[in-house]
Coordinates of C-alpha atoms in Angstrom, one line a residue:
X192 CA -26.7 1.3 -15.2
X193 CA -28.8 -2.0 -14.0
X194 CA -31.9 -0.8 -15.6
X195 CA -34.7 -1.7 -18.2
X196 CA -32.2 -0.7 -21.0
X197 CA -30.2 -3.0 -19.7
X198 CA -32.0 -5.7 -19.8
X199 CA -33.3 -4.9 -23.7
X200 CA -37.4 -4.4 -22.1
X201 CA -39.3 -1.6 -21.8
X202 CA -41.3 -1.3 -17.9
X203 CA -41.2 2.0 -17.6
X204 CA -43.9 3.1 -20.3
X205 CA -41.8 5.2 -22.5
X206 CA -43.2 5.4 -26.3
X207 CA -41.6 3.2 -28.8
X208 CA -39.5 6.3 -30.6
X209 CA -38.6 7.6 -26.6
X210 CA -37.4 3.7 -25.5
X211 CA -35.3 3.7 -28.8
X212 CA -33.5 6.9 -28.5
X213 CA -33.3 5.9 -25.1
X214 CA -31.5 3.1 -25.8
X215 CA -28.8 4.3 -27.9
X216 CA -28.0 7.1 -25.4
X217 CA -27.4 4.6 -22.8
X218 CA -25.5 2.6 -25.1
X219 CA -22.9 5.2 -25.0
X220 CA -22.8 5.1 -21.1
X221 CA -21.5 8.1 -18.9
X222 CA -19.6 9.8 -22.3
X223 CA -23.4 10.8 -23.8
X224 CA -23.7 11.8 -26.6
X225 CA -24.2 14.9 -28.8
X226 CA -27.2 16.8 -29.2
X227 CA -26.7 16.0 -33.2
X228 CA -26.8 12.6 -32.7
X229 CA -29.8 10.0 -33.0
X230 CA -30.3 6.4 -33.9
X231 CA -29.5 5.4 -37.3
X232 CA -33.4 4.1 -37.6
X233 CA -34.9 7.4 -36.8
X234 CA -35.0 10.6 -38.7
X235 CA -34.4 14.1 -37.3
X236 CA -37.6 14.9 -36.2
X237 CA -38.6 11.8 -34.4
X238 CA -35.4 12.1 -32.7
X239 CA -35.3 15.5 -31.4
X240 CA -39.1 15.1 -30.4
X241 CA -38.3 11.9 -28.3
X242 CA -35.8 13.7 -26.9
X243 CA -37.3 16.8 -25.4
X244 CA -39.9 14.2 -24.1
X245 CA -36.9 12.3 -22.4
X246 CA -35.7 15.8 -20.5
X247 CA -39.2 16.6 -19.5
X248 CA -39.6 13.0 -18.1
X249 CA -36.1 13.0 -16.0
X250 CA -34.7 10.3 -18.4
X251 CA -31.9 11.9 -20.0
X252 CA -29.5 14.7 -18.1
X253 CA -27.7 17.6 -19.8
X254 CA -23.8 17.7 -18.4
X255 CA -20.8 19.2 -19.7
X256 CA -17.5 17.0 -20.8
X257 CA -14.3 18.8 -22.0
X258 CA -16.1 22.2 -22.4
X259 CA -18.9 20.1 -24.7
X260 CA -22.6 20.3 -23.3
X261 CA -24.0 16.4 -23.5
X262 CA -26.9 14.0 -23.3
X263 CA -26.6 10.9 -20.7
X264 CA -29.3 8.5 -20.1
X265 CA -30.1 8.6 -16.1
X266 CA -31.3 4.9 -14.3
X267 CA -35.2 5.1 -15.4
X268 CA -35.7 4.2 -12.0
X269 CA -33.9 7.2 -10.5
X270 CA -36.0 9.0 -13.2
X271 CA -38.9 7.6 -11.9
X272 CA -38.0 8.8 -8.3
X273 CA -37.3 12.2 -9.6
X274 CA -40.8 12.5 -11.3
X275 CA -42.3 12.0 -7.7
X276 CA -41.0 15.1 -6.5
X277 CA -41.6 18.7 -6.6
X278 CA -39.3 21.0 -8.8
X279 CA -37.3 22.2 -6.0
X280 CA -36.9 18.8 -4.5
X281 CA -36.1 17.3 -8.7
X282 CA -33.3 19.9 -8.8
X283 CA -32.1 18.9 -5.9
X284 CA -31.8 15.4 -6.0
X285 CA -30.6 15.2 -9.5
X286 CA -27.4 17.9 -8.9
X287 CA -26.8 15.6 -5.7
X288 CA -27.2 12.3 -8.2
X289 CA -24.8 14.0 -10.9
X290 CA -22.2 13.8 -7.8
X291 CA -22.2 10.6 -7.4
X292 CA -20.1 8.8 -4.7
X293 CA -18.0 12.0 -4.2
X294 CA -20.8 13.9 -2.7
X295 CA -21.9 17.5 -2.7
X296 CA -21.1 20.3 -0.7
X297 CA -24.0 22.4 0.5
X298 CA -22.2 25.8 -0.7
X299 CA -21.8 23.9 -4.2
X300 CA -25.3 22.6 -4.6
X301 CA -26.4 25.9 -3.3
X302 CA -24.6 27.9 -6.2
X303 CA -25.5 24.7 -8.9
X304 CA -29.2 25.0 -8.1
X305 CA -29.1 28.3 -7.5
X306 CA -32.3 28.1 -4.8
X307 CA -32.5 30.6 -2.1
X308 CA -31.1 29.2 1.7
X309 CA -34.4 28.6 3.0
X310 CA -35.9 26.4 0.3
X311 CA -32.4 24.7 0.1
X312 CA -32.5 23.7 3.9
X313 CA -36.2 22.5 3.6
X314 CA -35.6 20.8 0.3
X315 CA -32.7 18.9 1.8
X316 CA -34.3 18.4 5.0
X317 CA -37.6 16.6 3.1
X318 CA -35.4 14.4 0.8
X319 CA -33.2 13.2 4.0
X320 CA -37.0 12.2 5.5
X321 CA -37.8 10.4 2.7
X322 CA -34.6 8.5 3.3
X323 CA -33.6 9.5 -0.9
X324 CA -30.2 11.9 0.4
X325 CA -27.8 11.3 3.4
X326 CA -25.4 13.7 4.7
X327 CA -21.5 11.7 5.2
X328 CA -18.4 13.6 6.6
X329 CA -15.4 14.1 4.6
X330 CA -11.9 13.3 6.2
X331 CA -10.0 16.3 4.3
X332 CA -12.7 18.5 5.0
X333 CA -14.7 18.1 8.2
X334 CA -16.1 20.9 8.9
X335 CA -18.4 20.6 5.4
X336 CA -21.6 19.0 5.4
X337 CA -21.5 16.5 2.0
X338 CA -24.3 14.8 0.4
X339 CA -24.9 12.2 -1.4
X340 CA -27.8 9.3 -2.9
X341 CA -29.0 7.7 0.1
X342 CA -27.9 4.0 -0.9
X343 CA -24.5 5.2 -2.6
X344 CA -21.4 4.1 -0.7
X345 CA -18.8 7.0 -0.1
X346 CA -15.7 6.9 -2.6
X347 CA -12.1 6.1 -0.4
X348 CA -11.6 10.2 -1.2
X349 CA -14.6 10.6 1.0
X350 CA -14.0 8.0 4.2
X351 CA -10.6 8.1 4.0
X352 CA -10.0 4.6 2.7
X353 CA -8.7 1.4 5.0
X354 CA -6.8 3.8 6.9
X355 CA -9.4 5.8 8.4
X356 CA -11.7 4.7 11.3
X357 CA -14.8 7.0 12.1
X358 CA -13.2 9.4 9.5
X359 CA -10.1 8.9 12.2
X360 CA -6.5 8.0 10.8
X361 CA -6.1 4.8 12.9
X362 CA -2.4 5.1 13.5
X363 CA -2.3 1.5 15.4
X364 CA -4.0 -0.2 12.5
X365 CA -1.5 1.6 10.2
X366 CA 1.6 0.7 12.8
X367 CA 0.6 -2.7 13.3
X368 CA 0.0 -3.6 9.4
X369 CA 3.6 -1.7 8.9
X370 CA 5.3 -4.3 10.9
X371 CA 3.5 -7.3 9.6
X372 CA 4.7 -6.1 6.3
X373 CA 8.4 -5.6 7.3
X374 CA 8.5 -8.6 8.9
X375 CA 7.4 -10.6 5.5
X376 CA 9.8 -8.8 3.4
X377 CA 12.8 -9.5 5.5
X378 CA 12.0 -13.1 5.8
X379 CA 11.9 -12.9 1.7
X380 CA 15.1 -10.6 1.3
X381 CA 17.8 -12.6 3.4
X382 CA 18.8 -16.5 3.2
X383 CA 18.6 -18.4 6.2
X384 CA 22.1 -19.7 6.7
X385 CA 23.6 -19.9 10.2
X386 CA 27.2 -19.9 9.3
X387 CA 27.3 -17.6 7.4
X388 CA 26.9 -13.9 9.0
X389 CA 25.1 -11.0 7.2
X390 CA 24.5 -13.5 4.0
X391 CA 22.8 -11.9 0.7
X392 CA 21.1 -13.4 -2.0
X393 CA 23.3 -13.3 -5.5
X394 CA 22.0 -10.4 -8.7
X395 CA 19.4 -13.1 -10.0
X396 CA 17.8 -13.8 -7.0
X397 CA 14.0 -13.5 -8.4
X398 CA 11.7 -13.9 -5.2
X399 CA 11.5 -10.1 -3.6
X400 CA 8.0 -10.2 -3.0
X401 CA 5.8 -7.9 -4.9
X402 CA 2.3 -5.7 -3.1
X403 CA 0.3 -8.4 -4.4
X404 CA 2.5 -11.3 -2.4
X405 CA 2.4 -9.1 0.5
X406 CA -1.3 -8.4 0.4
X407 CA -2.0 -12.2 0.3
X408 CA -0.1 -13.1 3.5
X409 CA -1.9 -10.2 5.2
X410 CA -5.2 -11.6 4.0
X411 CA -4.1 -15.1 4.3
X412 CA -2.3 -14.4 7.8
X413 CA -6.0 -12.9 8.9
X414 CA -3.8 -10.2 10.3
X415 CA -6.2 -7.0 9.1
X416 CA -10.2 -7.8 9.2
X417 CA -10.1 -4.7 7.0
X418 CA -10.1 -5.9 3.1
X419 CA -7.2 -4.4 1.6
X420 CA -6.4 -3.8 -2.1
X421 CA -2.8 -4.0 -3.8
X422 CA -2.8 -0.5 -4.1
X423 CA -3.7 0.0 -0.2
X424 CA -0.8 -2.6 0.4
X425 CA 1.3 -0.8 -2.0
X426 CA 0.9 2.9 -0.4
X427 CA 1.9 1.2 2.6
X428 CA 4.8 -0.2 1.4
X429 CA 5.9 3.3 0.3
X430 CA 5.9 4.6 3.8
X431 CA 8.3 1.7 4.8
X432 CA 10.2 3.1 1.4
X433 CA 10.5 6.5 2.8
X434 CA 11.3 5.2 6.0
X435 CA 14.5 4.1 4.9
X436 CA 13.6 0.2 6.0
X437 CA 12.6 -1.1 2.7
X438 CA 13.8 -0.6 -1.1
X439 CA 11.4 -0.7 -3.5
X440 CA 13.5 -2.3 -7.2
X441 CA 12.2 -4.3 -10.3
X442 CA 11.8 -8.3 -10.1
X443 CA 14.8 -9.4 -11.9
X444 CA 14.1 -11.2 -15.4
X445 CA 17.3 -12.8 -17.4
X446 CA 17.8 -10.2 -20.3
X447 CA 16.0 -7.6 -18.7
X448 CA 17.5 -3.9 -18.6
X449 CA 17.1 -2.7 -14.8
X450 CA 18.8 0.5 -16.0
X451 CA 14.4 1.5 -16.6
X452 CA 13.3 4.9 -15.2
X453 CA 10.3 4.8 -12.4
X454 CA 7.4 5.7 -15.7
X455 CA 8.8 2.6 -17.4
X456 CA 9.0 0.4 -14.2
X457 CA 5.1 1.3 -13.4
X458 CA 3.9 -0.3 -16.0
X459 CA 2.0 -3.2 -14.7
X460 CA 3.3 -5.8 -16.5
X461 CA 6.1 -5.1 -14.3
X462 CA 5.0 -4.5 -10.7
X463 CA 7.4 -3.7 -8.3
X464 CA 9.4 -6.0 -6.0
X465 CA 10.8 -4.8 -2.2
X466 CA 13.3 -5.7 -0.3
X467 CA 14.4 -5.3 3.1
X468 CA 17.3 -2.8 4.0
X469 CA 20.2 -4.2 6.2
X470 CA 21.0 -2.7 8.7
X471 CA 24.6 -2.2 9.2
X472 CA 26.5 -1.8 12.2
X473 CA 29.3 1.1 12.2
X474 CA 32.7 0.8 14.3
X475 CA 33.2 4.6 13.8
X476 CA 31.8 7.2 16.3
X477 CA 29.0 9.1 15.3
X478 CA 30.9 12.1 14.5
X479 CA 32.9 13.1 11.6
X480 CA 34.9 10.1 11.2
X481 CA 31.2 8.3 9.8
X482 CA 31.9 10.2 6.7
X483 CA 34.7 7.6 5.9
X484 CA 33.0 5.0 3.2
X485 CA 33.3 2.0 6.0
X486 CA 31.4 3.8 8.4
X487 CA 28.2 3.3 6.5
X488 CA 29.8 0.3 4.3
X489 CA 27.0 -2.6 3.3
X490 CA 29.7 -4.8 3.2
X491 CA 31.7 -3.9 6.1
X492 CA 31.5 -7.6 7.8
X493 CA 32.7 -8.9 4.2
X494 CA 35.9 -6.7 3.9
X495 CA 39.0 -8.5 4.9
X496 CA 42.5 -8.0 3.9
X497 CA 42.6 -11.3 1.5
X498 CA 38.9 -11.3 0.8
X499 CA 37.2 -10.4 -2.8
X500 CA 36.2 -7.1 -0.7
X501 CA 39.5 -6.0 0.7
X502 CA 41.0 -1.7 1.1
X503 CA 43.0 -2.2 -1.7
X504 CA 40.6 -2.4 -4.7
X505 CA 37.6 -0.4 -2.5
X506 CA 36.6 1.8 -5.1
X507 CA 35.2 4.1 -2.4
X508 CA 37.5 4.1 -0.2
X509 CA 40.2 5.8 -2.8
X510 CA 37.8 8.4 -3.7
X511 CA 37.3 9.5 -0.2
X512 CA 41.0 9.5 0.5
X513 CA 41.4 11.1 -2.9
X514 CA 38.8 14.1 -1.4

């Protein structure tokens, strides 16, 4: 929490039994603890008297995990804050606190504080003044007027992430990265060989690059002054998925059984490599005829009469004829 508990001193002139129970709530971060439980130096009464005091003085909040009403030690200097203000302006501020970086909707906080309209307006109107609330617009829901703690910095939920300009989907930004990216992974996904036409890399080829390669030439490349995380790489790399311009398949690793399902192959000790579709050039009309295997054939420039991929053994080939 960056406060006095955290740095093992007392500055904010709590008792000595308060700053111990104090401590050991804060110990247990944003889980809290139980109303039954106390440091193992104090005794029953000391504990439950220090923390009433606690409540009274704004240091410890009463929220509800899994269905299980808790205790949870607030910043003493948020607590300090909150003993400044009046009662209306204390509920207030600590409901819009409890938010944290998600924000608040006005209709929420209205029915958590339970105020009437007209003190809510001037209650959020004074803390806004004294610079301790700001309103910020939420991309999925514009139209609502969200708070939050004046110094917080909205969640990606909120602004919309590195996608969003002026909680606006910037399109170009998104277009522009989408190419960069494409353009990477086909230089990774295809060798470089003149004489040979449509060449592929063999099954144990093991440099597909992964979100995190791609996210360090984009960085590297200085091609977004927006700064990017693997996962914004890696949603973006989806979209080239679903565009049908990318595949998205596990690194390959001698011994290693590819056959995994999409559960196993998220695990992070095995991220995700891509490589770039080919696109294939069809002989056939774009009618029905395209429904014959060669028409959308990977291989098509490979199969020759003679050659390893010939008609004769086209596995394909004889089912659709078959059919």
């Amino acid at each position: 929490m960056g406060d006095a508990a955290a740095a093992g001193e007392n500055k904010f002139g709590l008792a000595d039994d308060e700053w111990t129970f104090y401590k050991y709530a804060h110990s247990k971060g944003k889980d809290g603890i139980k109303f039954s439980e106390r440091p193992p130096e104090m005794g029953v009464q000391e504990a439950y008297q220090a923390m009433n005091t606690l409540l009274k003085k704004n240091a410890l909040e009463i929220v509800t995990i899994n269905g299980e009403n808790m205790l949870r030690a607030i910043d003493l200097r948020e607590a300090e804050k909150a003993n400044r203000m009046n009662d209306e302006q204390r509920i207030v501020y600590n409901t819009i606190r409890a938010a944290g970086n998600e924000g608040i909707w006005t209709k929420d906080l209205k029915k958590k504080t339970n105020l009437h309209t007209i003190v809510m307006n001037r209650t959020l109107k004074a803390l806004e003044q004294k610079q301790e609330i700001k309103a910020v617009k939420h991309v999925k829901f514009p139209t609502r007027k969200i708070y939050m703690l004046f110094n917080m910095t909205p969640s990606s939920e909120v602004t919309g992430g590195a996608w969003y300009t002026d909680q606006e989907l910037d399109t170009e930004f998104i277009d522009s990265l989408k190419t960069a990216c494409l353009k990477y992974i086909m230089a990774r996904s295809f060798p470089r060989n003149e004489n040979v036409r449509d060449a592929v890399f063999n099954a144990e080829y093991e440099h597909y690059p992964t979100a995190a390669e791609v996210r360090r030439f984009i960085t590297e490349s200085r091609i977004s002054s927006v700064e990017l995380s693997v996962k914004d790489i890696g949603s973006l790399l989806d979209v080239l998925v679903y565009d049908g311009v990318v595949e998205k398949k596990l690194p390959y690793i001698a011994g290693f059984d590819e056959d995994m399902s999409d559960d196993e192959g998220d695990d992070a000790s095995v991220p995700w490599a891509y490589k770039a579709v080919r696109k294939t050039t069809s002989r056939l009309p774009a009618e029905a005829m395209t429904e014959v295997p060669c028409g959308k054939c990977p291989v098509f420039n490979f199969c020759v009469e003679d050659g390893p991929v010939n008609p004769f053994n086209c596995e394909y080939f004889k089912t659709w004829l078959d059919w």
